[in-house]
Amino acid sequence: MNEEMIQKLVAEVCRQVMAAPAAKGSAPTSTPFSGAKEIADPMTMGGPSPRVQKKLAAFVNIQPEVCVERALLVTKAYQETEGLPVYVRRAHALETVLDNMTIFIGDDELIVGNQCSKPRSAPIFPEFSCEWIEPELDTMAHRDGDAFLISEENKAALRAIFPYWRGKTNNELATNLMPPECLEAMMAGVYTFGNYYYNGVGHISVDYRKVLEKGLNGIIAEAADAKAKLDVADAEDLRKCHFLSSVITSCKAVIRFAARFAAEAEKQAAACSNPVRKAELAEIARICRKVPAEPASSFHEACQSWWFIHLVIQIESNGHSVSPGRFDQYMYPHYAKDPSITVEKAQELVDLLFIKLTELNKIRDAESTKAFGGYPLFQNMIVGGVNRKGEDATNSISYICLQAAQNTKLYQPSLSVRIHENTPHLFYQKAAQTTRVGLGIPAYYNDRVIIPALLARGLAREDARDYCMIGCVEPQCGGKTEGWHDAAFFNLAKIVELTMNDGVCPACNKQLGPKTGHATSFTTFEQFKEAYTKQMEHFVRLLAIADNAVDLTHARNMPLPFLSCMVEDCIGRGKSVQEGGAIYNFTGPQGVGVANAGDSLTAVKKLVFEDKALTMEQLKKAIDANFEGPEGEAIRQMLLNRAPKYGNDVDYADLLARESAMIYCKEVDKYHNPRGGQFQPGLYPASANVPMGAAVMATPDGRKAHTPLADGVSPSGGLDQSGPTASALSVAKLDHAEASNGTLLNMKFHPNAVKDERGLENLIAVTETLFTHGGSHVQYNVVSKETLLDAQKNPEEYRGLVVRVAGYSAFFTALDSRIQNDIIARTEQVF
């Protein structure tokens, strides 16, 4: 497709989008949006209130610290419950923390509840892993990215408890279950499963609606009723009895936790001389006495109840990607029925929730930080889309959430929008307006691809329509799914390297994979592809073994009763989420380096076996030498310039990229997990494309050794030279339905490209081009290369600069310099 055809396509999509009628029941583009509380014009909604501005000004100056309170309290709780059932130990650990941790109510707060003794501090979870913490205590404050301050006193406190945990942590127990070759492949950079190996699973959206409508007392009653029906003379019922008791204990602890904030608010109110603030504190106290124990009956109550639930999930376990899910759908009824709420007051409350979400933090080991840079928690909140009946579900809260992103300009939550064929154009415009702010928010998801993909994976139609996004780009039905998304990152480029070297890893000079033949012995491209497939089979199998070992360990040692009580049908089945209590169970490892693998196969096929411009001996020699010297550089330029490249709407390259990814996906499909579910592949990296590239020597696509891999399903930086529409059309040729655990496309635009109304419509047109041709996701960075380079030189002047990294946004200056450079190197698109 030439440039003229591309421009015509963009113009036609723009015309169709502008001419499309509004969906039944949705707002036409020519009249104001109206709902329970009228929003006169979503495109000109109000900015942040003075209260929100004050909170934001304080937030950007907070330096993250390590908080040791939870670690000390959990250790005490475990010591008190030696020999008791694991459910009892987990519930007692949670109640010990909630009953004894420091709590506070900050100035001007309306939504209360803290994770640590200070905002943005990160707790330690020694029961999951701590062997990495001790050697990093003296370095974590000096990291290139994601630094955390820690006092000498707190270092000493942690060192005092570490001996208790030796041999008992989740990651040590998981290690004992897996064959050594699984760890060997991980250490060589073929894959990493460190996410759940060292941490909690997270990656879930619970049934927040259930708590808002029934309250925790309703859940306690449900668990008690299920428990009363058990016959504990039956061994399985005896186990269920312990689990259900742990649910009741955990929920009661959360109710007491809320009551502690009620008491603190009453204490502050008694000492407050400002009548306005005194009344606010009294209202906070009233609300915390009521929720989350009882159903919410106002929008403020719903916000506070929601926050307590979300907060405690983060305190119970250190899994990230605990996602709000379809916030606009379950919060809207409380907005609609509240006679006292105004648009402005609702906006302020949601703005404040966005700040609270960003106050949560997590500390990772130094290696994991390279894959998850920028203090991310991947809390994905999604708005728009269709409802369970298939009708447009856009409402007032959908717009309020988009405005909250504009008002706060923070990196949490990871705000997303669902797009379908009847999405109101006004909503599309509001999303594009938010994109133009330059936060990399929102991410866009395609109902037309994702819903059928979920149906193919076994979800009921209504559940598939009700999907939300988890973490980066992973779809699931909230409140019913344990998806185990981000189960691992798998290095597709490393498989190319092993294919070129007969299964030998050059860096460790060891026979890591099967012998599939020396590259110089291949006489046809089919032989090369067959060797690539055999290496893939071997290492995906090892990955599945490792993932299942970690999965089993979480089930045996780390059940999460509080989280589980809000996932169907854990109470009914008498099982935690970790044991298979959810309705839907998956395991989702991600392939990284789609463009590198695809372009490598393209170069080998085109230049070696078809055009015979190179011999395999010449190619192998140049790659082994990292393209050094005049001959090596000449070969590299040939690889870069004479072989077609994925990302330019050229079928030759695009279809080989699809095939290289599908070989991975089909292998992943073969495996099942201990919870009775299937493995499902995804194609996205978080920011793992940077450290994974560091583990790979030079590759046949012309990429030099140890440099980053292409991110997500995006083309390699600088090699997509035919414009944004061509890139979108190339990406759409991948099988996004097969990669049902999510695919990720990053695109970067210069701010001038979207500065006016025409720019917004062009952005919508590119999104529609991708979506109508079968793409599932896209997200945009709107920031100039010059700004990013200046931010590297003068970080103090850009402390609030937020950029899209991969499936999440982050403060640019908080990122490791290698991740910063990767973002800078991405192709900057214009129209």
mmCIF file of N, CA and C in Angstrom, residues 634-725:
data_model
loop_
_atom_site.group_PDB
_atom_site.id
_atom_site.type_symbol
_atom_site.label_atom_id
_atom_site.label_comp_id
_atom_site.label_asym_id
_atom_site.label_seq_id
_atom_site.Cartn_x
_atom_site.Cartn_y
_atom_site.Cartn_z
ATOM 1 N N ALA A 634 28.825 -3.377 6.567
ATOM 2 C CA ALA A 634 28.186 -3.452 5.246
ATOM 3 C C ALA A 634 27.063 -4.489 5.252
ATOM 4 N N ILE A 635 27.317 -5.611 5.900
ATOM 5 C CA ILE A 635 26.273 -6.642 5.991
ATOM 6 C C ILE A 635 25.105 -6.133 6.829
ATOM 7 N N ARG A 636 25.410 -5.411 7.899
ATOM 8 C CA ARG A 636 24.333 -4.871 8.738
ATOM 9 C C ARG A 636 23.460 -3.902 7.944
ATOM 10 N N GLN A 637 24.093 -3.049 7.156
ATOM 11 C CA GLN A 637 23.315 -2.112 6.347
ATOM 12 C C GLN A 637 22.464 -2.841 5.314
ATOM 13 N N MET A 638 22.971 -3.941 4.798
ATOM 14 C CA MET A 638 22.189 -4.751 3.878
ATOM 15 C C MET A 638 20.966 -5.331 4.587
ATOM 16 N N LEU A 639 21.165 -5.826 5.802
ATOM 17 C CA LEU A 639 20.051 -6.383 6.569
ATOM 18 C C LEU A 639 19.006 -5.318 6.880
ATOM 19 N N LEU A 640 19.474 -4.119 7.209
ATOM 20 C CA LEU A 640 18.569 -3.048 7.577
ATOM 21 C C LEU A 640 17.818 -2.476 6.376
ATOM 22 N N ASN A 641 18.482 -2.398 5.229
ATOM 23 C CA ASN A 641 17.931 -1.639 4.108
ATOM 24 C C ASN A 641 17.401 -2.471 2.948
ATOM 25 N N ARG A 642 17.859 -3.715 2.803
ATOM 26 C CA ARG A 642 17.434 -4.505 1.641
ATOM 27 C C ARG A 642 16.382 -5.552 1.983
ATOM 28 N N ALA A 643 16.242 -5.876 3.262
ATOM 29 C CA ALA A 643 15.190 -6.815 3.664
ATOM 30 C C ALA A 643 13.957 -6.020 4.086
ATOM 31 N N PRO A 644 12.752 -6.415 3.658
ATOM 32 C CA PRO A 644 11.539 -5.706 4.091
ATOM 33 C C PRO A 644 11.427 -5.724 5.617
ATOM 34 N N LYS A 645 10.771 -4.715 6.141
ATOM 35 C CA LYS A 645 10.657 -4.593 7.597
ATOM 36 C C LYS A 645 9.197 -4.541 8.029
ATOM 37 N N TYR A 646 8.911 -5.289 9.093
ATOM 38 C CA TYR A 646 7.597 -5.254 9.739
ATOM 39 C C TYR A 646 7.305 -3.825 10.181
ATOM 40 N N GLY A 647 6.068 -3.369 9.903
ATOM 41 C CA GLY A 647 5.670 -2.027 10.308
ATOM 42 C C GLY A 647 5.462 -1.076 9.165
ATOM 43 N N ASN A 648 5.614 -1.556 7.915
ATOM 44 C CA ASN A 648 5.472 -0.699 6.738
ATOM 45 C C ASN A 648 4.371 -1.174 5.794
ATOM 46 N N ASP A 649 3.481 -2.024 6.299
ATOM 47 C CA ASP A 649 2.378 -2.578 5.508
ATOM 48 C C ASP A 649 2.898 -3.326 4.281
ATOM 49 N N VAL A 650 3.945 -4.130 4.495
ATOM 50 C CA VAL A 650 4.496 -4.995 3.448
ATOM 51 C C VAL A 650 4.218 -6.435 3.876
ATOM 52 N N ASP A 651 3.386 -7.132 3.108
ATOM 53 C CA ASP A 651 2.953 -8.469 3.511
ATOM 54 C C ASP A 651 4.120 -9.423 3.750
ATOM 55 N N TYR A 652 5.136 -9.331 2.937
ATOM 56 C CA TYR A 652 6.261 -10.260 3.043
ATOM 57 C C TYR A 652 6.805 -10.267 4.475
ATOM 58 N N ALA A 653 7.086 -9.089 5.007
ATOM 59 C CA ALA A 653 7.649 -8.993 6.360
ATOM 60 C C ALA A 653 6.581 -9.188 7.424
ATOM 61 N N ASP A 654 5.404 -8.609 7.213
ATOM 62 C CA ASP A 654 4.357 -8.654 8.239
ATOM 63 C C ASP A 654 3.889 -10.087 8.495
ATOM 64 N N LEU A 655 3.759 -10.879 7.448
ATOM 65 C CA LEU A 655 3.263 -12.241 7.619
ATOM 66 C C LEU A 655 4.311 -13.150 8.250
ATOM 67 N N LEU A 656 5.594 -12.865 8.027
ATOM 68 C CA LEU A 656 6.626 -13.629 8.725
ATOM 69 C C LEU A 656 6.690 -13.232 10.201
ATOM 70 N N ALA A 657 6.427 -11.953 10.507
ATOM 71 C CA ALA A 657 6.326 -11.551 11.920
ATOM 72 C C ALA A 657 5.158 -12.277 12.577
ATOM 73 N N ARG A 658 4.050 -12.358 11.871
ATOM 74 C CA ARG A 658 2.895 -13.094 12.391
ATOM 75 C C ARG A 658 3.254 -14.561 12.633
ATOM 76 N N GLU A 659 3.959 -15.183 11.665
ATOM 77 C CA GLU A 659 4.288 -16.595 11.795
ATOM 78 C C GLU A 659 5.256 -16.847 12.940
ATOM 79 N N SER A 660 6.245 -15.984 13.089
ATOM 80 C CA SER A 660 7.220 -16.176 14.172
ATOM 81 C C SER A 660 6.545 -16.086 15.529
ATOM 82 N N ALA A 661 5.554 -15.183 15.640
ATOM 83 C CA ALA A 661 4.810 -15.055 16.895
ATOM 84 C C ALA A 661 3.842 -16.219 17.089
ATOM 85 N N MET A 662 3.237 -16.679 16.003
ATOM 86 C CA MET A 662 2.265 -17.773 16.109
ATOM 87 C C MET A 662 2.925 -19.082 16.514
ATOM 88 N N ILE A 663 4.151 -19.298 16.113
ATOM 89 C CA ILE A 663 4.870 -20.508 16.541
ATOM 90 C C ILE A 663 4.970 -20.519 18.065
ATOM 91 N N TYR A 664 5.251 -19.375 18.638
ATOM 92 C CA TYR A 664 5.267 -19.254 20.094
ATOM 93 C C TYR A 664 3.877 -19.470 20.678
ATOM 94 N N CYS A 665 2.885 -18.784 20.119
ATOM 95 C CA CYS A 665 1.529 -18.839 20.680
ATOM 96 C C CYS A 665 0.974 -20.254 20.664
ATOM 97 N N LYS A 666 1.164 -20.973 19.575
ATOM 98 C CA LYS A 666 0.628 -22.329 19.470
ATOM 99 C C LYS A 666 1.295 -23.276 20.463
ATOM 100 N N GLU A 667 2.551 -23.048 20.769
ATOM 101 C CA GLU A 667 3.215 -23.869 21.786
ATOM 102 C C GLU A 667 2.643 -23.589 23.162
ATOM 103 N N VAL A 668 2.425 -22.332 23.480
ATOM 104 C CA VAL A 668 1.856 -21.968 24.779
ATOM 105 C C VAL A 668 0.479 -22.611 24.956
ATOM 106 N N ASP A 669 -0.294 -22.647 23.879
ATOM 107 C CA ASP A 669 -1.654 -23.202 23.926
ATOM 108 C C ASP A 669 -1.709 -24.655 24.399
ATOM 109 N N LYS A 670 -0.615 -25.378 24.321
ATOM 110 C CA LYS A 670 -0.621 -26.816 24.610
ATOM 111 C C LYS A 670 -0.727 -27.127 26.107
ATOM 112 N N TYR A 671 -0.477 -26.152 26.959
ATOM 113 C CA TYR A 671 -0.282 -26.454 28.381
ATOM 114 C C TYR A 671 -1.465 -26.023 29.246
ATOM 115 N N HIS A 672 -1.581 -26.695 30.392
ATOM 116 C CA HIS A 672 -2.634 -26.422 31.369
ATOM 117 C C HIS A 672 -2.017 -26.176 32.740
ATOM 118 N N ASN A 673 -2.747 -25.468 33.591
ATOM 119 C CA ASN A 673 -2.221 -25.096 34.911
ATOM 120 C C ASN A 673 -2.863 -25.926 36.021
ATOM 121 N N PRO A 674 -2.351 -25.838 37.246
ATOM 122 C CA PRO A 674 -2.881 -26.651 38.358
ATOM 123 C C PRO A 674 -4.288 -26.267 38.794
ATOM 124 N N ARG A 675 -4.777 -25.112 38.358
ATOM 125 C CA ARG A 675 -6.113 -24.653 38.760
ATOM 126 C C ARG A 675 -7.201 -25.125 37.805
ATOM 127 N N GLY A 676 -6.831 -25.995 36.864
ATOM 128 C CA GLY A 676 -7.820 -26.514 35.924
ATOM 129 C C GLY A 676 -8.028 -25.644 34.712
ATOM 130 N N GLY A 677 -7.140 -24.677 34.478
ATOM 131 C CA GLY A 677 -7.271 -23.770 33.343
ATOM 132 C C GLY A 677 -6.186 -23.966 32.314
ATOM 133 N N GLN A 678 -6.291 -23.221 31.224
ATOM 134 C CA GLN A 678 -5.371 -23.340 30.102
ATOM 135 C C GLN A 678 -4.369 -22.192 30.088
ATOM 136 N N PHE A 679 -3.174 -22.463 29.574
ATOM 137 C CA PHE A 679 -2.241 -21.396 29.244
ATOM 138 C C PHE A 679 -2.783 -20.649 28.026
ATOM 139 N N GLN A 680 -2.610 -19.324 28.028
ATOM 140 C CA GLN A 680 -2.958 -18.524 26.845
ATOM 141 C C GLN A 680 -1.856 -17.496 26.624
ATOM 142 N N PRO A 681 -1.390 -17.316 25.401
ATOM 143 C CA PRO A 681 -0.258 -16.431 25.148
ATOM 144 C C PRO A 681 -0.658 -14.970 25.036
ATOM 145 N N GLY A 682 0.304 -14.111 25.323
ATOM 146 C CA GLY A 682 0.175 -12.689 25.052
ATOM 147 C C GLY A 682 1.432 -12.220 24.346
ATOM 148 N N LEU A 683 1.404 -11.001 23.842
ATOM 149 C CA LEU A 683 2.561 -10.434 23.140
ATOM 150 C C LEU A 683 2.762 -9.002 23.625
ATOM 151 N N TYR A 684 3.445 -8.858 24.759
ATOM 152 C CA TYR A 684 3.760 -7.525 25.284
ATOM 153 C C TYR A 684 4.896 -7.651 26.293
ATOM 154 N N PRO A 685 5.620 -6.560 26.579
ATOM 155 C CA PRO A 685 6.837 -6.695 27.391
ATOM 156 C C PRO A 685 6.865 -5.972 28.725
ATOM 157 N N ALA A 686 5.814 -5.182 29.112
ATOM 158 C CA ALA A 686 6.021 -4.147 30.127
ATOM 159 C C ALA A 686 7.250 -3.360 29.644
ATOM 160 N N SER A 687 8.337 -3.279 30.428
ATOM 161 C CA SER A 687 9.576 -2.706 29.872
ATOM 162 C C SER A 687 10.673 -3.761 29.823
ATOM 163 N N ALA A 688 10.255 -5.046 29.793
ATOM 164 C CA ALA A 688 11.215 -6.157 29.779
ATOM 165 C C ALA A 688 11.976 -6.250 28.478
ATOM 166 N N ASN A 689 11.524 -5.542 27.436
ATOM 167 C CA ASN A 689 12.269 -5.576 26.174
ATOM 168 C C ASN A 689 13.681 -5.014 26.335
ATOM 169 N N VAL A 690 13.881 -4.170 27.342
ATOM 170 C CA VAL A 690 15.218 -3.595 27.554
ATOM 171 C C VAL A 690 16.164 -4.618 28.198
ATOM 172 N N PRO A 691 15.847 -5.191 29.376
ATOM 173 C CA PRO A 691 16.757 -6.198 29.943
ATOM 174 C C PRO A 691 16.817 -7.476 29.112
ATOM 175 N N MET A 692 15.740 -7.842 28.427
ATOM 176 C CA MET A 692 15.803 -9.040 27.592
ATOM 177 C C MET A 692 16.723 -8.830 26.397
ATOM 178 N N GLY A 693 16.723 -7.628 25.861
ATOM 179 C CA GLY A 693 17.666 -7.329 24.786
ATOM 180 C C GLY A 693 19.102 -7.413 25.257
ATOM 181 N N ALA A 694 19.340 -7.067 26.521
ATOM 182 C CA ALA A 694 20.698 -7.137 27.073
ATOM 183 C C ALA A 694 21.219 -8.564 27.136
ATOM 184 N N ALA A 695 20.307 -9.550 27.087
ATOM 185 C CA ALA A 695 20.705 -10.959 27.178
ATOM 186 C C ALA A 695 20.854 -11.617 25.813
ATOM 187 N N VAL A 696 20.725 -10.842 24.730
ATOM 188 C CA VAL A 696 20.752 -11.422 23.381
ATOM 189 C C VAL A 696 21.875 -10.796 22.564
ATOM 190 N N MET A 697 22.642 -11.660 21.896
ATOM 191 C CA MET A 697 23.684 -11.176 21.006
ATOM 192 C C MET A 697 23.047 -10.551 19.759
ATOM 193 N N ALA A 698 23.847 -10.157 18.791
ATOM 194 C CA ALA A 698 23.327 -9.562 17.564
ATOM 195 C C ALA A 698 22.377 -10.540 16.858
ATOM 196 N N THR A 699 21.418 -9.997 16.130
ATOM 197 C CA THR A 699 20.407 -10.822 15.468
ATOM 198 C C THR A 699 20.313 -10.472 13.984
ATOM 199 N N PRO A 700 19.760 -11.384 13.171
ATOM 200 C CA PRO A 700 19.767 -11.181 11.711
ATOM 201 C C PRO A 700 18.930 -10.013 11.214
ATOM 202 N N ASP A 701 18.175 -9.359 12.072
ATOM 203 C CA ASP A 701 17.437 -8.174 11.642
ATOM 204 C C ASP A 701 18.324 -6.939 11.582
ATOM 205 N N GLY A 702 19.602 -7.077 11.984
ATOM 206 C CA GLY A 702 20.517 -5.943 11.999
ATOM 207 C C GLY A 702 20.665 -5.297 13.355
ATOM 208 N N ARG A 703 19.970 -5.839 14.336
ATOM 209 C CA ARG A 703 20.070 -5.329 15.706
ATOM 210 C C ARG A 703 21.404 -5.739 16.313
ATOM 211 N N LYS A 704 22.066 -4.802 16.993
ATOM 212 C CA LYS A 704 23.352 -5.089 17.613
ATOM 213 C C LYS A 704 23.177 -5.784 18.964
ATOM 214 N N ALA A 705 24.237 -6.428 19.416
ATOM 215 C CA ALA A 705 24.193 -7.196 20.662
ATOM 216 C C ALA A 705 23.839 -6.314 21.849
ATOM 217 N N HIS A 706 23.038 -6.874 22.742
ATOM 218 C CA HIS A 706 22.709 -6.298 24.052
ATOM 219 C C HIS A 706 21.872 -5.029 23.982
ATOM 220 N N THR A 707 21.367 -4.674 22.805
ATOM 221 C CA THR A 707 20.491 -3.509 22.682
ATOM 222 C C THR A 707 19.033 -3.941 22.882
ATOM 223 N N PRO A 708 18.144 -3.008 23.227
ATOM 224 C CA PRO A 708 16.754 -3.391 23.519
ATOM 225 C C PRO A 708 16.070 -4.078 22.346
ATOM 226 N N LEU A 709 15.141 -4.957 22.673
ATOM 227 C CA LEU A 709 14.264 -5.537 21.673
ATOM 228 C C LEU A 709 13.139 -4.548 21.371
ATOM 229 N N ALA A 710 12.435 -4.788 20.273
ATOM 230 C CA ALA A 710 11.257 -3.969 19.963
ATOM 231 C C ALA A 710 10.232 -4.142 21.073
ATOM 232 N N ASP A 711 9.505 -3.077 21.374
ATOM 233 C CA ASP A 711 8.569 -3.179 22.490
ATOM 234 C C ASP A 711 7.195 -3.612 21.999
ATOM 235 N N GLY A 712 6.591 -4.545 22.731
ATOM 236 C CA GLY A 712 5.260 -5.028 22.406
ATOM 237 C C GLY A 712 5.179 -5.618 21.012
ATOM 238 N N VAL A 713 4.079 -5.305 20.307
ATOM 239 C CA VAL A 713 3.957 -5.706 18.905
ATOM 240 C C VAL A 713 4.302 -4.531 18.004
ATOM 241 N N SER A 714 4.957 -3.532 18.572
ATOM 242 C CA SER A 714 5.381 -2.376 17.790
ATOM 243 C C SER A 714 6.538 -2.765 16.868
ATOM 244 N N PRO A 715 6.664 -2.097 15.723
ATOM 245 C CA PRO A 715 7.848 -2.294 14.875
ATOM 246 C C PRO A 715 9.107 -1.845 15.605
ATOM 247 N N SER A 716 10.248 -2.310 15.150
ATOM 248 C CA SER A 716 11.522 -1.852 15.717
ATOM 249 C C SER A 716 11.670 -0.362 15.481
ATOM 250 N N GLY A 717 12.172 0.337 16.493
ATOM 251 C CA GLY A 717 12.283 1.788 16.427
ATOM 252 C C GLY A 717 13.060 2.270 15.217
ATOM 253 N N GLY A 718 12.459 3.176 14.447
ATOM 254 C CA GLY A 718 13.111 3.764 13.296
ATOM 255 C C GLY A 718 12.967 2.978 12.007
ATOM 256 N N LEU A 719 12.454 1.750 12.081
ATOM 257 C CA LEU A 719 12.334 0.928 10.879
ATOM 258 C C LEU A 719 10.935 0.969 10.276
ATOM 259 N N ASP A 720 9.982 1.571 10.965
ATOM 260 C CA ASP A 720 8.644 1.782 10.392
ATOM 261 C C ASP A 720 8.633 3.184 9.788
ATOM 262 N N GLN A 721 8.895 3.243 8.487
ATOM 263 C CA GLN A 721 9.158 4.522 7.830
ATOM 264 C C GLN A 721 8.045 4.951 6.884
ATOM 265 N N SER A 722 6.883 4.294 6.960
ATOM 266 C CA SER A 722 5.808 4.589 6.004
ATOM 267 C C SER A 722 4.621 5.277 6.651
ATOM 268 N N GLY A 723 4.789 5.772 7.863
ATOM 269 C CA GLY A 723 3.731 6.521 8.513
ATOM 270 C C GLY A 723 2.907 5.697 9.475
ATOM 271 N N PRO A 724 2.103 6.374 10.311
ATOM 272 C CA PRO A 724 1.373 5.682 11.375
ATOM 273 C C PRO A 724 0.316 4.709 10.867
ATOM 274 N N THR A 725 -0.323 5.029 9.749
ATOM 275 C CA THR A 725 -1.364 4.132 9.246
ATOM 276 C C THR A 725 -0.753 2.830 8.760
#
